[in-house]
Short mmCIF file of C-alpha atoms and ligand atoms in Angstrom, two decimals:
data_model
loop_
_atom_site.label_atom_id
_atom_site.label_comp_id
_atom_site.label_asym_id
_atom_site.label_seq_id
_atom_site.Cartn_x
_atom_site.Cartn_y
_atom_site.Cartn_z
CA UNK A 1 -26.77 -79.02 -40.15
CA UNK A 2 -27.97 -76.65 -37.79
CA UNK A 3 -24.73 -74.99 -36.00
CA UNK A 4 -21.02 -73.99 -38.27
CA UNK A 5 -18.11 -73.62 -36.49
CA UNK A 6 -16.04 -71.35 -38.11
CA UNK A 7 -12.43 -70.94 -37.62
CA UNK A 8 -11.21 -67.21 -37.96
CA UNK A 9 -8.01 -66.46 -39.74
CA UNK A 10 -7.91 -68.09 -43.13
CA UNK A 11 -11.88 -68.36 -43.02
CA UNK A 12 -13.51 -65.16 -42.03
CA UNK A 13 -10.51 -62.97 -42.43
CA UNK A 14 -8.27 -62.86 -45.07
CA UNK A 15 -5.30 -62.14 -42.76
CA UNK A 16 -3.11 -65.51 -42.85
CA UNK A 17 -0.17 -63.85 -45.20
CA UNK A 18 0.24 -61.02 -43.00
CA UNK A 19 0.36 -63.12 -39.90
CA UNK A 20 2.91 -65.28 -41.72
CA UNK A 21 4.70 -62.14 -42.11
CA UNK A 22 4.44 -60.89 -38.82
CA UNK A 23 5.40 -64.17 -37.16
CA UNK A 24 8.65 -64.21 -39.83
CA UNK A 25 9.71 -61.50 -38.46
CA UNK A 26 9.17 -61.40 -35.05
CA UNK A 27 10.66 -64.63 -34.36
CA UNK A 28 13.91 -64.01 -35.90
CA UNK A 29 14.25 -60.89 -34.01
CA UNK A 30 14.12 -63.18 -31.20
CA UNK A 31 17.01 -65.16 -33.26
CA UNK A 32 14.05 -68.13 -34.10
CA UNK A 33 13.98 -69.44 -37.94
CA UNK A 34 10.39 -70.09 -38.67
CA UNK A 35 9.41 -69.45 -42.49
CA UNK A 36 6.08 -68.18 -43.59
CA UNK A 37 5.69 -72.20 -44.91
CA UNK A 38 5.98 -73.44 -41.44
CA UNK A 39 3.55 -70.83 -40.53
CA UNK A 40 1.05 -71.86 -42.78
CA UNK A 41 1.72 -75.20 -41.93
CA UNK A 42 1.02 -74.83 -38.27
CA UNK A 43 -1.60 -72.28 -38.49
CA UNK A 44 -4.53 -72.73 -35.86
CA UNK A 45 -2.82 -73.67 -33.06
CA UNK A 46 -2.40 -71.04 -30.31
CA UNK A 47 0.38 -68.09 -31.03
CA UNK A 48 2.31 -69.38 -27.29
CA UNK A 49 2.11 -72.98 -28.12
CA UNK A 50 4.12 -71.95 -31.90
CA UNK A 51 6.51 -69.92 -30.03
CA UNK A 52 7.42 -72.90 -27.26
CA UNK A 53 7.50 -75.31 -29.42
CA UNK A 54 9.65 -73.92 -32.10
CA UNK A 55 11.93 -72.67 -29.58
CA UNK A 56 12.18 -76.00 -27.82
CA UNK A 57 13.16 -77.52 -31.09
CA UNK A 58 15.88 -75.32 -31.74
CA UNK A 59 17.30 -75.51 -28.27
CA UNK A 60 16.37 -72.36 -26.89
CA UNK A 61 14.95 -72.15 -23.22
CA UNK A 62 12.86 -69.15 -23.14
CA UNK A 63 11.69 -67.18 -20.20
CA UNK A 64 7.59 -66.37 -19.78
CA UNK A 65 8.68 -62.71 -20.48
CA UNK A 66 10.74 -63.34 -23.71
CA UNK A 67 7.56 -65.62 -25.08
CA UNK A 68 5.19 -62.75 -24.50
CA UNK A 69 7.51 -59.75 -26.11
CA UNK A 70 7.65 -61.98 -29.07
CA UNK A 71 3.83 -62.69 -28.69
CA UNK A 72 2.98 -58.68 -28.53
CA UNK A 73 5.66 -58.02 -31.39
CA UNK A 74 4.31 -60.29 -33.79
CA UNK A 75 0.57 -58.49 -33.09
CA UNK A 76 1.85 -55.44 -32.59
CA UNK A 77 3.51 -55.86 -36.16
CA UNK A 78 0.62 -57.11 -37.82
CA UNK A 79 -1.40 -54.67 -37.46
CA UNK A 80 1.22 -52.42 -38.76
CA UNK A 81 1.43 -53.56 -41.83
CA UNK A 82 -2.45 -54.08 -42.79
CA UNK A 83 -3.78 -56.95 -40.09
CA UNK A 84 -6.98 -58.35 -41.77
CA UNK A 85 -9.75 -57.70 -44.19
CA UNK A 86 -13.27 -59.81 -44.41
CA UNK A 87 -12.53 -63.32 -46.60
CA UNK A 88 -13.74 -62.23 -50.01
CA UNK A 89 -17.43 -63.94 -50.05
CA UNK A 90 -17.42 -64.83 -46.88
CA UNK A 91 -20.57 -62.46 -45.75
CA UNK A 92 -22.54 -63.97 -47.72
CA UNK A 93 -22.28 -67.37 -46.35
CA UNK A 94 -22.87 -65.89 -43.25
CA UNK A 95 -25.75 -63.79 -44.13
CA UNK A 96 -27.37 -67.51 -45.95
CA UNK A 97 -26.84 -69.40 -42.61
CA UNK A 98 -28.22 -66.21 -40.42
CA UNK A 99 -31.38 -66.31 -42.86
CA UNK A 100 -31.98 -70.31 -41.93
CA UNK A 101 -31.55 -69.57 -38.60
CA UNK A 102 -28.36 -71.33 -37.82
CA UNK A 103 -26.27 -71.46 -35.28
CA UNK A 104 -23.35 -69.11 -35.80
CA UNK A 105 -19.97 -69.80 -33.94
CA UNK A 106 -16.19 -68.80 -34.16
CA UNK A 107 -13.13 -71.10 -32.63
CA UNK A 108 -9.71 -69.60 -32.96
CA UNK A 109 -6.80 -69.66 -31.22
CA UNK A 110 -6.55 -66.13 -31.40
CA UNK A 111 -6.25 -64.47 -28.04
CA UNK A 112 -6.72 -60.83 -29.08
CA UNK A 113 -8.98 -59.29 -26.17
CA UNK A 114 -10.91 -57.05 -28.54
CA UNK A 115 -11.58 -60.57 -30.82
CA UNK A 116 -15.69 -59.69 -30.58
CA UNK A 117 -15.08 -55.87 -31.55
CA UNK A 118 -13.07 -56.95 -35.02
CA UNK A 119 -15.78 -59.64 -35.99
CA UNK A 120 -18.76 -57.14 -34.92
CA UNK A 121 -16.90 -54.21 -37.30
CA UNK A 122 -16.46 -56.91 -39.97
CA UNK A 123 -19.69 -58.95 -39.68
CA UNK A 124 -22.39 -56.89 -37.85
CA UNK A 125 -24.69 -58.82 -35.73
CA UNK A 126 -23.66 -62.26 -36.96
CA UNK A 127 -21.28 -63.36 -33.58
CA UNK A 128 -22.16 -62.99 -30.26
CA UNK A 129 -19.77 -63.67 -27.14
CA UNK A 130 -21.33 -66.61 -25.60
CA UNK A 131 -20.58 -68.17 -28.93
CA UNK A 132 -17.02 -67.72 -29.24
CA UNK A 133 -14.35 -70.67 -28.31
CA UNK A 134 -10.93 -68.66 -28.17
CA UNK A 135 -7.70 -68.89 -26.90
CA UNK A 136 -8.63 -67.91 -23.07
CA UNK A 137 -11.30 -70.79 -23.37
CA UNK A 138 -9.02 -73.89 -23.90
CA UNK A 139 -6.42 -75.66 -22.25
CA UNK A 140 -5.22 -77.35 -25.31
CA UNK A 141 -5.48 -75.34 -28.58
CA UNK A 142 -5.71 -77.04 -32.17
CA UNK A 143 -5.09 -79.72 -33.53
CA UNK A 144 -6.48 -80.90 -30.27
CA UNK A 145 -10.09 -81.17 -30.28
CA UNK A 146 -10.97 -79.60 -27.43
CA UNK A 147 -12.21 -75.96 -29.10
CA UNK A 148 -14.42 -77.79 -31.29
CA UNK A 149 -15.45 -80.20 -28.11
CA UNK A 150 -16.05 -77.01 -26.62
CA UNK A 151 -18.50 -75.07 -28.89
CA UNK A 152 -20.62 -78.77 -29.89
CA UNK A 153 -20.63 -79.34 -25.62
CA UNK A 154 -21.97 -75.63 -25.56
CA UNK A 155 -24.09 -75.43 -28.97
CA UNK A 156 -26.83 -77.83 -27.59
CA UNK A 157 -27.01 -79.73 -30.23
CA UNK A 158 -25.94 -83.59 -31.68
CA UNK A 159 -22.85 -83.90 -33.44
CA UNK A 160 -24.68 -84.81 -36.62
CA UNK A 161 -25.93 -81.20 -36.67
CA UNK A 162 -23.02 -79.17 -36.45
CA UNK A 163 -20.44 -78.47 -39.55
CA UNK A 164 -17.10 -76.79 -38.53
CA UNK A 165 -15.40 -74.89 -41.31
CA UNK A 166 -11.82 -74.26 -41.29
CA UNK A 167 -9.00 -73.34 -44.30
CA UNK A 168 -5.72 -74.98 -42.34
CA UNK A 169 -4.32 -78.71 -41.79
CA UNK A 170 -4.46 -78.49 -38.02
CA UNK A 171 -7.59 -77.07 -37.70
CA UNK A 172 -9.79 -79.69 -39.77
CA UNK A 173 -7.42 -82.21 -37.79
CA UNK A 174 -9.16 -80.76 -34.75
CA UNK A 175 -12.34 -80.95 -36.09
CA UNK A 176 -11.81 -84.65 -37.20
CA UNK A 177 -10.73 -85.48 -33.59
CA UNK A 178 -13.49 -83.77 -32.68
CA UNK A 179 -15.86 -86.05 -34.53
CA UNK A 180 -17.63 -83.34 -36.26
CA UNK A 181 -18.59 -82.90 -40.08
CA UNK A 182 -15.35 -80.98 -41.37
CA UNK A 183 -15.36 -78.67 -44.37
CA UNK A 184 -12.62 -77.54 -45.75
CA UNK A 185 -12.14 -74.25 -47.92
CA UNK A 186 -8.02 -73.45 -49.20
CA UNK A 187 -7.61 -69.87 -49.40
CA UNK A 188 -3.63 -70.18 -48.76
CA UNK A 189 -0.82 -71.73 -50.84
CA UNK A 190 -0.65 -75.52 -49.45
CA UNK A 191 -2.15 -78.30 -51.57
CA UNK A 192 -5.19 -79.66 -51.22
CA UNK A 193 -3.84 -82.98 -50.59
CA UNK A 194 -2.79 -81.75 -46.99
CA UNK A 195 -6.92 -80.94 -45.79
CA UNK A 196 -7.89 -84.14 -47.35
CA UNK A 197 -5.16 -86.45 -44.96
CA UNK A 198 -6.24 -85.00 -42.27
CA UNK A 199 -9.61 -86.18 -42.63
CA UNK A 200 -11.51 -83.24 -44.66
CA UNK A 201 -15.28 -84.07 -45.10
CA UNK A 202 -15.33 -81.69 -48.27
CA UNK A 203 -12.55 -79.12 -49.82
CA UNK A 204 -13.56 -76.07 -51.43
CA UNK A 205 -11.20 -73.25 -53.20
CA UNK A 206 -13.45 -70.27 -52.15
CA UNK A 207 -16.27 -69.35 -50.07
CA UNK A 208 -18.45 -68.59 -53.31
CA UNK A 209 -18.23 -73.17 -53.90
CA UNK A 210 -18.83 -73.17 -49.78
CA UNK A 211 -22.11 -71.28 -50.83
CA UNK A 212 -23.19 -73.16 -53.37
CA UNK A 213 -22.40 -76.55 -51.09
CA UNK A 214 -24.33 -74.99 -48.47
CA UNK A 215 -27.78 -74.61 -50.49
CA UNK A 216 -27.80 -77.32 -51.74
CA UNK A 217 -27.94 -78.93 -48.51
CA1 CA B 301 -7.30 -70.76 -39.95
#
């Protein structure tokens, strides 16, 4: 393996629970239901794409402008209450791969313009932009393949060489889809089972068994 695709929330930041939070709470203001559960269950797909689709199923036509004041509430609100910190572990993975001179990437469906600034704060001079797949890059977020398409079209490299690493359902569906070695690691509260149906390569519980995987590569 010579380029990892990591996914952000979940993975690099421990951050899902106050998302799930935020979202909670910002879509019922908005008179939504949607549960922390069904947040973790349809994390990595882009924040609009939630918000439509939920609405849709509950009958609600929503205008561009209501979308996007629910959109800036939920951020707005999780930052308020703590946003998130580096995935316990999670440095040193990266600081391994940087020292075997692989290719480091992130694809999120985060859309956060200062994305770069919070993973150069967290992770100093592990990212770079022109190896970022975000939400302004795709047309379809996860569990469509595309972002992962994306970074392997952009990473120069064959498939066989490139390992994406994500924490949600969706997100190692996209990286199945995408036809690219999938690693798993569950740092929230759904089962296992979930990561391996949707076609998990490997399934860790914490980024200290990711590290061990890793050199023994
Ligand atoms: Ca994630």
């Amino acid at each position: 393996m010579k380029a990892f695709f990591f996914d952000m929330d979940g993975v690099l930041f421990d951050s899902m629970l106050n998302h799930a939070i935020a979202w909670e709470e910002a879509m019922q203001r908005h008179g939504l239901c949607f549960s922390q559960h069904e947040c973790f269950l349809n994390e990595g797909r882009t924040g609009m794409d939630v918000i439509h689709s939920f609405a849709r199923a509950q009958g609600r036509n929503l205008s561009e402008q209501e979308v996007h004041a629910i959109y800036d509430e939920k951020t707005i609100r999780y930052r308020q209450i703590g946003g998130g910190v580096p995935m316990k572990g999670v440095a040193d993975v990266l600081q391994f791969l940087q020292e075997q001179g692989k290719q480091i990437w992130v694809v999120t469906g985060g859309g956060q313009l200062d994305l770069y600034e919070q993973l150069e704060a967290a992770f100093p001079g592990c990212f770079c932009p022109s190896r970022m797949v975000t939400a302004h890059n795709v047309t379809h977020g996860k569990p469509h393949p595309e972002p992962y398409l994306k970074a392997w079209e952009n990473c120069g490299l064959p498939k066989e060489e490139c390992c994406v690493v994500e924490n949600a359902p969706l997100g190692v569906r996209a990286g199945h889809a995408a036809g690219l070695f999938t690693v798993a690691v569950n740092t929230g509260p759904l089962e296992d089972q979930l990561l391996w149906n949707e076609g998990a390569n490997a399934v860790f519980h914490d980024m200290a068994q990711l590290l061990s995987w890793l050199k023994k590569q």
